[in-house]
Short mmCIF file of C-alpha atoms and ligand atoms in Angstrom, two decimals:
data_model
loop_
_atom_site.label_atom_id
_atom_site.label_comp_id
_atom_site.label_asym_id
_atom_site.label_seq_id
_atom_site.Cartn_x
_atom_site.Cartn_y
_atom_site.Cartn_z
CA UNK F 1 109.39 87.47 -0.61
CA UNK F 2 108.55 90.39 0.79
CA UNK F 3 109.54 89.55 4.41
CA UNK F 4 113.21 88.80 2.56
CA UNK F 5 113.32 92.54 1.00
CA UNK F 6 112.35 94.06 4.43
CA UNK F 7 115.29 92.26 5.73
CA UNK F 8 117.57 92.84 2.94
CA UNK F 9 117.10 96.73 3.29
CA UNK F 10 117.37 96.40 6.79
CA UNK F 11 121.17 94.92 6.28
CA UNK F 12 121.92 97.16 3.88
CA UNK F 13 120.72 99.98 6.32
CA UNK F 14 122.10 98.50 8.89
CA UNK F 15 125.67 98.49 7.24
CA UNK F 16 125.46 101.70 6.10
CA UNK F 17 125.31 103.04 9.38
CA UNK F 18 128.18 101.48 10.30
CA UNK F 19 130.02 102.28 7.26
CA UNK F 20 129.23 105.82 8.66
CA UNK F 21 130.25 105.78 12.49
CA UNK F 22 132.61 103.17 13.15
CA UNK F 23 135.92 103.94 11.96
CA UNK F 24 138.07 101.07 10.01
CA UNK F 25 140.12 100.27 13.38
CA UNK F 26 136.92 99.60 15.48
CA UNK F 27 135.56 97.74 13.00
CA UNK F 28 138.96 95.54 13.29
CA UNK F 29 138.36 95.36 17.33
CA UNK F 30 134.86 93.90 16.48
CA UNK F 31 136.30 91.42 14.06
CA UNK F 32 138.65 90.33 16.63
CA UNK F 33 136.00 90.29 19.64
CA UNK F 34 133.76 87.65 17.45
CA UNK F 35 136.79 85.48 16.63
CA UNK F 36 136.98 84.89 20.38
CA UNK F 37 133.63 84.31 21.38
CA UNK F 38 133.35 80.56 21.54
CA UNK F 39 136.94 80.68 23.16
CA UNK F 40 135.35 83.29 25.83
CA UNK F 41 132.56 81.18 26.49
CA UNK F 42 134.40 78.24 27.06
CA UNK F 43 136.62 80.20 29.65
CA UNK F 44 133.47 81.69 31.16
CA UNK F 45 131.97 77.85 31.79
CA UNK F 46 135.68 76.85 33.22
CA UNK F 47 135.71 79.69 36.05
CA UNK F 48 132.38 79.63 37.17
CA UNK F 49 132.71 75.27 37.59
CA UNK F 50 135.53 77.00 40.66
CA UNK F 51 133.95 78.06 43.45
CA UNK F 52 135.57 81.09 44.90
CA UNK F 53 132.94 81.87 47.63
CA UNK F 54 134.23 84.75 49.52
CA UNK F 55 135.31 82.89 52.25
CA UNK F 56 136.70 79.81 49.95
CA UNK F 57 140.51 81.52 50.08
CA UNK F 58 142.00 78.19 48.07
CA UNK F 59 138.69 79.04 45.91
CA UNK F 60 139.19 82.74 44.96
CA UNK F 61 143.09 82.77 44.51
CA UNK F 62 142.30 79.60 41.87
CA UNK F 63 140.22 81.78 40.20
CA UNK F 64 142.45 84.68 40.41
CA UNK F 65 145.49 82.41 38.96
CA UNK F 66 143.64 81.64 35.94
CA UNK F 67 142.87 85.31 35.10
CA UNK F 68 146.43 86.16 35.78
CA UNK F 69 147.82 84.28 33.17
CA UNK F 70 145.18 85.10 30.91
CA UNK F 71 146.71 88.82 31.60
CA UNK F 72 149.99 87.94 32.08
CA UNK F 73 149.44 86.64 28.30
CA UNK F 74 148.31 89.96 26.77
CA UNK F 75 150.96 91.82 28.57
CA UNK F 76 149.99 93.60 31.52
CA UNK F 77 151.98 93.38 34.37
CA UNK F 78 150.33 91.20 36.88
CA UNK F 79 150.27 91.15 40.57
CA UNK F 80 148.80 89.04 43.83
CA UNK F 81 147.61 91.23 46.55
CA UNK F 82 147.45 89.11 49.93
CA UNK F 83 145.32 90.25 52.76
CA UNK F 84 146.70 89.77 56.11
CA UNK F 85 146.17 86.28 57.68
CA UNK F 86 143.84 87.39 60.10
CA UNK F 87 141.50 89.00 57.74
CA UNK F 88 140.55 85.60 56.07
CA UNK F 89 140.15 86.82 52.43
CA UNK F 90 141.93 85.80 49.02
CA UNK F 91 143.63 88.52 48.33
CA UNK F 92 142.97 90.60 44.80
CA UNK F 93 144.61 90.52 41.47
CA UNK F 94 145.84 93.98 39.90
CA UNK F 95 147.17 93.86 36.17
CA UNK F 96 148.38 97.02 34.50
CA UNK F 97 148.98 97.75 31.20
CA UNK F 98 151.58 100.73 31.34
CA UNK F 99 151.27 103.55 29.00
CA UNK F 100 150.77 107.72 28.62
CA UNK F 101 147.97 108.35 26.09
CA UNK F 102 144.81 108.85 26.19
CA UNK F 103 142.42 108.80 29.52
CA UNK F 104 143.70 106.59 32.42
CA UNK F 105 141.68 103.94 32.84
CA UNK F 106 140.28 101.56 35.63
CA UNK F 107 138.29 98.78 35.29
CA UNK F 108 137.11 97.02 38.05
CA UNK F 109 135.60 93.48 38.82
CA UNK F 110 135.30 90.47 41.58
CA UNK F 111 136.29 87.24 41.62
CA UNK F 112 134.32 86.30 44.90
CA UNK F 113 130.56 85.01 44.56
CA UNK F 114 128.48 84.28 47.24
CA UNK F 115 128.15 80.62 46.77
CA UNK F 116 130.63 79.20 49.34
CA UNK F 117 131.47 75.57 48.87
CA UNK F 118 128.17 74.10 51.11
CA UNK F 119 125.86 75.68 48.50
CA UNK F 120 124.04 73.23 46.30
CA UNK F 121 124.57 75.50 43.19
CA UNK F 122 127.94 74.56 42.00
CA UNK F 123 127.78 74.30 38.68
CA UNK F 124 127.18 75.48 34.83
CA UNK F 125 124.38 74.51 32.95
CA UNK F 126 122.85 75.40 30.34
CA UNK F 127 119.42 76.06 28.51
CA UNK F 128 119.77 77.61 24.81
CA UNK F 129 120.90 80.69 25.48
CA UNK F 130 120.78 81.07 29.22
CA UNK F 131 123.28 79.81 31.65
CA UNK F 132 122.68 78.81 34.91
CA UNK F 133 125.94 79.12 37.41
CA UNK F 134 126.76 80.11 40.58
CA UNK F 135 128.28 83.80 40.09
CA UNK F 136 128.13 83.79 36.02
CA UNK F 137 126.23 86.61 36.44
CA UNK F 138 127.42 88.56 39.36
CA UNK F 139 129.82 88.62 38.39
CA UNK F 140 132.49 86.21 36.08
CA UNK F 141 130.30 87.23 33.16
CA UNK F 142 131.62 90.88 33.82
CA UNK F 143 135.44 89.73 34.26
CA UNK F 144 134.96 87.86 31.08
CA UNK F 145 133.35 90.50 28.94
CA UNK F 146 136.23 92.84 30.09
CA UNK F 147 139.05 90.19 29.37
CA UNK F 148 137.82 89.64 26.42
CA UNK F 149 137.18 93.22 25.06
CA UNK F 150 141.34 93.86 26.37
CA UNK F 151 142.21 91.09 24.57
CA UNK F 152 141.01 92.29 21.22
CA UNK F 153 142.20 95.63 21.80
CA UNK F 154 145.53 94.29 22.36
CA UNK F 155 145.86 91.95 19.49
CA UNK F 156 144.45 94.79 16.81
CA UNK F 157 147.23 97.08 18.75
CA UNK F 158 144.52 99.69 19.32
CA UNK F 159 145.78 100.39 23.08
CA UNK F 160 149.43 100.00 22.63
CA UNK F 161 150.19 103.70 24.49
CA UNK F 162 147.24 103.30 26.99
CA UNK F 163 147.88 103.58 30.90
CA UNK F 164 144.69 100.24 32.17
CA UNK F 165 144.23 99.08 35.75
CA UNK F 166 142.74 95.84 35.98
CA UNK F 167 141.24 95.35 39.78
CA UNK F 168 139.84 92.38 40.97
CA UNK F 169 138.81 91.94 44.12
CA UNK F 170 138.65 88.70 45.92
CA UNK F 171 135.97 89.71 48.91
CA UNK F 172 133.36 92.34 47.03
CA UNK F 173 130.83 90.06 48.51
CA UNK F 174 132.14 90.61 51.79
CA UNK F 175 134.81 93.06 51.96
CA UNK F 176 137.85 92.14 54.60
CA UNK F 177 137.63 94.34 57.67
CA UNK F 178 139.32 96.85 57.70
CA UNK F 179 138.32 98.89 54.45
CA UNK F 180 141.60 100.68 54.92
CA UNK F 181 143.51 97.62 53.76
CA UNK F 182 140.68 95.93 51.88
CA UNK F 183 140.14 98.67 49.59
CA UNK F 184 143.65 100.39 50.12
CA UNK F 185 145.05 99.34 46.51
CA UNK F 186 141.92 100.35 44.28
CA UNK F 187 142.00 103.47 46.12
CA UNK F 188 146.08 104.13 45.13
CA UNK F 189 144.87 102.88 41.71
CA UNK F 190 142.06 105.38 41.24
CA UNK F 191 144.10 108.09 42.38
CA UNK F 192 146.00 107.81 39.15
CA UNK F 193 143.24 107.13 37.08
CA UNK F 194 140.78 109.68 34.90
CA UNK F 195 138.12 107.09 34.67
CA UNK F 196 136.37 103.90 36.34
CA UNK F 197 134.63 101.61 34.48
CA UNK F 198 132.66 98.22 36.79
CA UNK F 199 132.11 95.25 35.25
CA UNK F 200 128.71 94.41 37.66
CA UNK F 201 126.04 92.77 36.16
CA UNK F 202 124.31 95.58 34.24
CA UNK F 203 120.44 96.34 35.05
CA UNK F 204 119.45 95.56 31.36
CA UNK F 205 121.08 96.05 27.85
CA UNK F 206 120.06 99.92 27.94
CA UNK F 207 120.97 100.94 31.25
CA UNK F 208 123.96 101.98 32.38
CA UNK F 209 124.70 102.77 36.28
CA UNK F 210 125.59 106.64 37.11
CA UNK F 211 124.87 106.08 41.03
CA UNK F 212 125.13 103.40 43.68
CA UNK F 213 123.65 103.99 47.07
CA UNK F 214 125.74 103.25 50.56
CA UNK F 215 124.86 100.80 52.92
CA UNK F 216 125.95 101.92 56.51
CA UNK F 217 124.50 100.61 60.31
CA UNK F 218 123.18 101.94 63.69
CA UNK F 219 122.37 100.42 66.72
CA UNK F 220 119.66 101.83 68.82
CA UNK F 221 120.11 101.64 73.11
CA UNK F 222 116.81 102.20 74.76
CA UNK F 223 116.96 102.07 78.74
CA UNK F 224 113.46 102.56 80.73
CA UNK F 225 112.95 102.08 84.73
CA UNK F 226 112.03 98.69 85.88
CA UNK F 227 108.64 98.62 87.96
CA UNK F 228 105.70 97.12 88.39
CA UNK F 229 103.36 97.02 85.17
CA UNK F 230 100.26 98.62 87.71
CA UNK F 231 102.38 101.82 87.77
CA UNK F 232 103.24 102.01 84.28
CA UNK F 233 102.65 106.02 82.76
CA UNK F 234 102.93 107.32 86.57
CA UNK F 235 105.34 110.02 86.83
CA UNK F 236 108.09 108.16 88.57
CA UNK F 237 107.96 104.39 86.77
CA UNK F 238 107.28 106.73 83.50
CA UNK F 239 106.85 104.62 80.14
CA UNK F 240 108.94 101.80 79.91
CA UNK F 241 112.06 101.01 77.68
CA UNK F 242 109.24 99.57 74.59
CA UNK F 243 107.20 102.99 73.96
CA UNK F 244 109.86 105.06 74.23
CA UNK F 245 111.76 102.96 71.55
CA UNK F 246 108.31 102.66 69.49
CA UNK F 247 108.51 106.78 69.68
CA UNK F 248 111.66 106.82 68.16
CA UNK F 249 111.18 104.34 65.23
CA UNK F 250 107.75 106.28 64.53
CA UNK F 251 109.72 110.01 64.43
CA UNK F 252 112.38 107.89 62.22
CA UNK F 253 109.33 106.76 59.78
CA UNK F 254 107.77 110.13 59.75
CA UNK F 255 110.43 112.65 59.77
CA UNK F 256 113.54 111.23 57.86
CA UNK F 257 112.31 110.14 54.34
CA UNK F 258 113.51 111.57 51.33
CA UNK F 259 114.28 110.64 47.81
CA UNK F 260 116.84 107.92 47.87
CA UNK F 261 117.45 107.64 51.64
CA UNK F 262 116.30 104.67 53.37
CA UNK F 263 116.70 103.35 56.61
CA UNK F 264 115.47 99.99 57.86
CA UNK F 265 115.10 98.18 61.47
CA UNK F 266 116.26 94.91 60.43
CA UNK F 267 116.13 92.98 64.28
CA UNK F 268 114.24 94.56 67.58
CA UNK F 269 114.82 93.38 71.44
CA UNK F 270 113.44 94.38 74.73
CA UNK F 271 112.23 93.70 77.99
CA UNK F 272 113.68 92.97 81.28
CA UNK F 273 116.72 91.96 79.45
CA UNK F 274 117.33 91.83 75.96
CA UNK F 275 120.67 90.90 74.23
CA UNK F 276 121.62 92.19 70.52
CA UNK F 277 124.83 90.64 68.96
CA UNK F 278 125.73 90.04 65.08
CA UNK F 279 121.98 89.43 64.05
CA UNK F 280 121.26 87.42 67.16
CA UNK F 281 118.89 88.70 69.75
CA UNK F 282 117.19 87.28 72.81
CA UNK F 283 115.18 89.03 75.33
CA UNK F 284 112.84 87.93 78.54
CA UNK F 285 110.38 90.47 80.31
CA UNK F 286 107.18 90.05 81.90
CA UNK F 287 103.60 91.62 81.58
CA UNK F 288 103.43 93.11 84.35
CA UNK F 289 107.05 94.70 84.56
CA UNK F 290 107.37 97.67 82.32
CA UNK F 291 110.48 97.01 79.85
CA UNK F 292 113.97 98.14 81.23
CA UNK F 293 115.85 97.63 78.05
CA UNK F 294 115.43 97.63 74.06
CA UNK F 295 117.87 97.51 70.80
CA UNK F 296 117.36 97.49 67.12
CA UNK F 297 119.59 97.08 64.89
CA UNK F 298 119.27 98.43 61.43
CA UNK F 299 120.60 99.93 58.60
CA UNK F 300 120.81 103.72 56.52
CA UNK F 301 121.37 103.88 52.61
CA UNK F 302 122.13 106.49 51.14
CA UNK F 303 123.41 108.59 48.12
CA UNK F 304 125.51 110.88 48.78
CA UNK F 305 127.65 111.28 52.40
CA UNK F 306 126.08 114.51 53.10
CA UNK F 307 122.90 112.66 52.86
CA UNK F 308 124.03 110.23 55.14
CA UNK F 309 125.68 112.55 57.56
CA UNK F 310 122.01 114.24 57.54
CA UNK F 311 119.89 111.62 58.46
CA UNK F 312 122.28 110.66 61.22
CA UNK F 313 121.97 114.30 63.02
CA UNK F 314 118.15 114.09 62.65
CA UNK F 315 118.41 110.34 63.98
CA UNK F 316 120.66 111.80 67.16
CA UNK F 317 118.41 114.59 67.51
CA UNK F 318 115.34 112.13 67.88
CA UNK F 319 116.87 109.60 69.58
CA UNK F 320 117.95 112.35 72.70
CA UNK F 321 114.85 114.67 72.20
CA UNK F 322 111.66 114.67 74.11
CA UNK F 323 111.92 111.04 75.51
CA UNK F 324 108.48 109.71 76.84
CA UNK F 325 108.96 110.10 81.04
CA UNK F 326 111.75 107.50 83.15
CA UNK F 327 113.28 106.63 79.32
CA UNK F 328 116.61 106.97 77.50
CA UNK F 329 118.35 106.91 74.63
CA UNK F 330 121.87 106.41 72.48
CA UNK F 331 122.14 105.48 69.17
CA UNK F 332 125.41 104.63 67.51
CA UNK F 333 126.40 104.51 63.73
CA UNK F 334 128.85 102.08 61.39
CA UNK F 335 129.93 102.67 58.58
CA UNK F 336 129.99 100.19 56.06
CA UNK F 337 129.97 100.73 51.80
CA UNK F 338 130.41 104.56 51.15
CA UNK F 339 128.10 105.43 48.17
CA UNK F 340 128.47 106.52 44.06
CA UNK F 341 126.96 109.98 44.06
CA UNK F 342 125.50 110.50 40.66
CA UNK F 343 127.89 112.89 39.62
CA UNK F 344 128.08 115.31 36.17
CA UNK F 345 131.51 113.32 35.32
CA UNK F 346 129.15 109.94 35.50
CA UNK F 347 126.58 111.10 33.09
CA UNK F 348 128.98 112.52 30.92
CA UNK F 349 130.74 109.61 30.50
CA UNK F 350 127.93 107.36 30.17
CA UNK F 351 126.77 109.54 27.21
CA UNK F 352 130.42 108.22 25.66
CA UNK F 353 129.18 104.70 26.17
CA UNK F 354 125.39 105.59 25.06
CA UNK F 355 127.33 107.53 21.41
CA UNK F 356 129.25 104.12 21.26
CA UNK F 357 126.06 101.72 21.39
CA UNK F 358 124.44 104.26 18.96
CA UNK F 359 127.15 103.88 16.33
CA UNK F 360 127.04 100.17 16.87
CA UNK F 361 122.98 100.29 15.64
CA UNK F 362 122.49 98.90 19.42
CA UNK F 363 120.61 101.82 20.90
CA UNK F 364 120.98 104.43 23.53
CA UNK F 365 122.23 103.32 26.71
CA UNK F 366 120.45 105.27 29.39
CA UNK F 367 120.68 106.49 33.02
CA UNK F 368 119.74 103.37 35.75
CA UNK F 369 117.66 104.86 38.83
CA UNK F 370 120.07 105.76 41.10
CA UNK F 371 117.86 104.71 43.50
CA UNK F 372 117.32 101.58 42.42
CA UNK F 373 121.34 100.13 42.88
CA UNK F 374 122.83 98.99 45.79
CA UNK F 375 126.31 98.92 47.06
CA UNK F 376 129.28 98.30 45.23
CA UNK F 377 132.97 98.74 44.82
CA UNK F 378 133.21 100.92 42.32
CA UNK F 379 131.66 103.51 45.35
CA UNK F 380 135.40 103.45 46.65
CA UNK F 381 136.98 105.20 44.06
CA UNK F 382 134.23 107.48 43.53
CA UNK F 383 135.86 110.31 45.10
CA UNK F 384 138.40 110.72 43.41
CA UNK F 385 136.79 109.15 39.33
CA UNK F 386 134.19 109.72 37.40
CA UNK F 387 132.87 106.10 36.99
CA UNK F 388 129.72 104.20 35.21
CA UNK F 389 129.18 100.62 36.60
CA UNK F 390 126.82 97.94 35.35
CA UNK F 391 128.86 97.31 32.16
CA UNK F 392 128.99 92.85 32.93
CA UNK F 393 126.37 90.62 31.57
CA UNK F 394 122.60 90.93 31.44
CA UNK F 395 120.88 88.09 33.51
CA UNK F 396 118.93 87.38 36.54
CA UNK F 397 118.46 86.11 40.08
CA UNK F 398 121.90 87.10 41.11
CA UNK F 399 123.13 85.92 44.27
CA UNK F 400 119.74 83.23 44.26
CA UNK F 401 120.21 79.86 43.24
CA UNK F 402 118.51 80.71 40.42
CA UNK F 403 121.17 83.22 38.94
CA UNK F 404 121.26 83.27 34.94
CA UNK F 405 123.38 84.79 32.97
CA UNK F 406 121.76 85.50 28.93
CA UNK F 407 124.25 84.71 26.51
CA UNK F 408 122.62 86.73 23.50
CA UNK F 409 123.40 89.53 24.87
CA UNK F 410 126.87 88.66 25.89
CA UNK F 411 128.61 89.15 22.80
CA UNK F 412 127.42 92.51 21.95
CA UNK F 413 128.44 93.64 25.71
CA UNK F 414 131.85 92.66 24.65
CA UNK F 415 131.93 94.49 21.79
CA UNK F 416 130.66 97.72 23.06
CA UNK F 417 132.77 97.32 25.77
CA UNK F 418 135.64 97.04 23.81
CA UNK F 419 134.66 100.22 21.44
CA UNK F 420 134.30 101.65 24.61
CA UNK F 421 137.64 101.26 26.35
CA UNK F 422 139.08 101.89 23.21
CA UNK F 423 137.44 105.67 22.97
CA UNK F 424 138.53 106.38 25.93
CA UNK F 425 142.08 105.82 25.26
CA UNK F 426 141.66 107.69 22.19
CA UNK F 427 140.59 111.10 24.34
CA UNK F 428 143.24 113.66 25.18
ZN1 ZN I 501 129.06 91.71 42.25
#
């Protein structure tokens, strides 16, 4: 009995507050949102049994069809983005809805996974409230929750005047080469954008993602002189190709590190000869012949590009400074992911989201580490946005065969999402 009043002043609370904070068109967007849920679960199961591995073309532009329509439904304008042939990837789908008011938004998601058709996890299953499915978490939970939160703002005409960019990428997993054409329609779409809003898996119900580190490359060239092992340290056979690149990994360790840089030797080589191509090494020396040659191969995250650019001058500078005797050294950089500075505009915005989640009765939503996130391609647009990612579905194991995606949460992502969007359309 008493249990039963607790709970009975707890709804009664629990209504008030929203009484209080939502306003009588939000509460119709909710309404609407819940109507669909069973319908959005349903689609969820039916485009995660697809495999669209990033390399699957047939795969992702199946997937891609199926959101189109679902778009082409709600009446945004909808268009296929092919790659060129030789770039091997899907393609993207765009879909706009056109309008003037409010803050421009873009929202941005994948239909890739990393489950290519010779995986064994190919399927949906499920366990109460827990699904098990190859990319239902990273991330066709996130395309869902956003198709789904549109599609309620639509039918309760709450974003009738609103300018929304729908992007979603066919190769986030593995982004065509180059970036230039890969990433060259987000970018346009950005440009004419106020905000960007990624649909990623989020890192729990009460985070929300301000930052994203980079993920760039360098390879390291270490030539030494080729001698007998007897003379090895003598002034004119010197220290061999192996210390010298030892040196320059310790210096690396010891001088570079600070707060959310990293920088990793993924694959070392050396020897007499030592080869170093796309992951693969092999190398062949002796013990008595000091080491002629040595590569690594590894990789620099970062958070910001001055970072980056910053730890690459102190890498140069070690790398050609103070080699051990008879040794040399280059070291070369790639770029790869740029990164999602944690920006002002981010945290700013997220406090939007974290007032929206608040005026649900769900909580704050709260800062992620920006430490803590990898790359993504919401980094893209971060130039020229301010942006909050991790707004998909709470789960885990993502990109494992294990990756679960928890339904509980699901429909309240939807629903803040949707309040979410729909504030933002509503500021001038
Ligand atoms: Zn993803």
């Amino acid at each position: 009995m008493r249990i039963l009043q607790i709970i009975a002043i707890t709804l009664i609370s629990t209504s008030f507050l929203f009484g209080q904070t939502l306003s009588k068109k939000e509460k119709q967007i909710l309404k609407l949102v819940d109507k669909n849920l069973d319908e959005s679960i349903q689609f969820l199961e039916q485009v995660v049994n697809i495999n669209s591995g990033t390399n699957n073309i047939a795969g992702v532009q199946a997937v891609g069809k199926i959101f189109q329509d679902q778009y082409n439904k709600i009446g945004f304008d909808t268009r296929w983005i092919d790659m060129p042939v030789q770039m091997k990837r899907g393609g993207h789908l765009f879909a706009e809805h056109k309008g003037t008011k409010g803050k421009r938004l873009l929202l941005i998601g994948h239909l890739d996974t990393v489950f290519e058709p010779d995986s064994p996890f190919q399927k949906w299953s499920m366990v109460d409230s827990i699904v098990s499915g190859p990319g239902a978490n990273d991330m066709k939970g996130g395309d869902v929750i956003m198709l789904y939160a549109l599609k309620a703002l639509v039918h309760a005409g709450a974003i009738d005047k609103a300018q929304i960019i729908v992007a979603l990428h066919g190769d986030e997993e593995n982004s065509g080469d180059p970036d230039e054409i890969s990433r060259r329609d987000i970018i346009a779409a950005a440009k004419r954008s106020d905000y960007a809003l990624a649909f990623e898996t989020a890192t729990g119900f009460e985070y929300g993602t301000v930052a994203r580190r980079g993920a760039s490359e360098w390879t390291l060239e270490v030539t030494g002189k080729r001698a007998h092992s007897s003379g090895v340290f003598s002034k004119n056979i010197g220290a061999g190709a192996i210390y010298e690149t030892s040196r320059i990994l310790q210096e690396f360790y010891e001088k570079l590190p600070e707060q959310y840089l990293t920088f990793n030797p993924g694959v070392i080589v050396g020897g007499s000869a030592a080869s170093l191509e796309n992951g693969e090494g092999t190398a062949s020396g002796k013990t008595n012949v000091v080491a002629e040659i040595a590569k690594v191969h590894g990789d620099l995250r970062f958070i910001s590009e001055e970072q980056k650019e910053k730890a690459r001058k102190q890498m140069a500078e070690i790398v050609a400074h103070h080699n051990l005797p008879q040794t040399s050294a280059t070291i070369r950089f790639k770029d790869g992911i740029p990164s999602m500075p944690p920006t002002e505009g981010n945290y700013k915005l997220l406090a939007i989201l974290s007032k929206v989640s608040v005026d649900m009765g769900l909580g704050e939503v709260k800062p992620w580490d920006p430490g803590q996130r990898g790359a993504g391609d919401i980094s893209y647009v971060a130039p020229y946005v301010s942006g909050v990612d991790g707004l998909g579905c709470t789960g885990s194991g993502a990109h494992s065969l294990h990756e679960t995606m928890d339904l509980k949460t699901f429909k309240n992502l939807t629903r803040r999402a949707a309040l979410f969007i729909y504030r933002l359309t509503m500021e001038k």
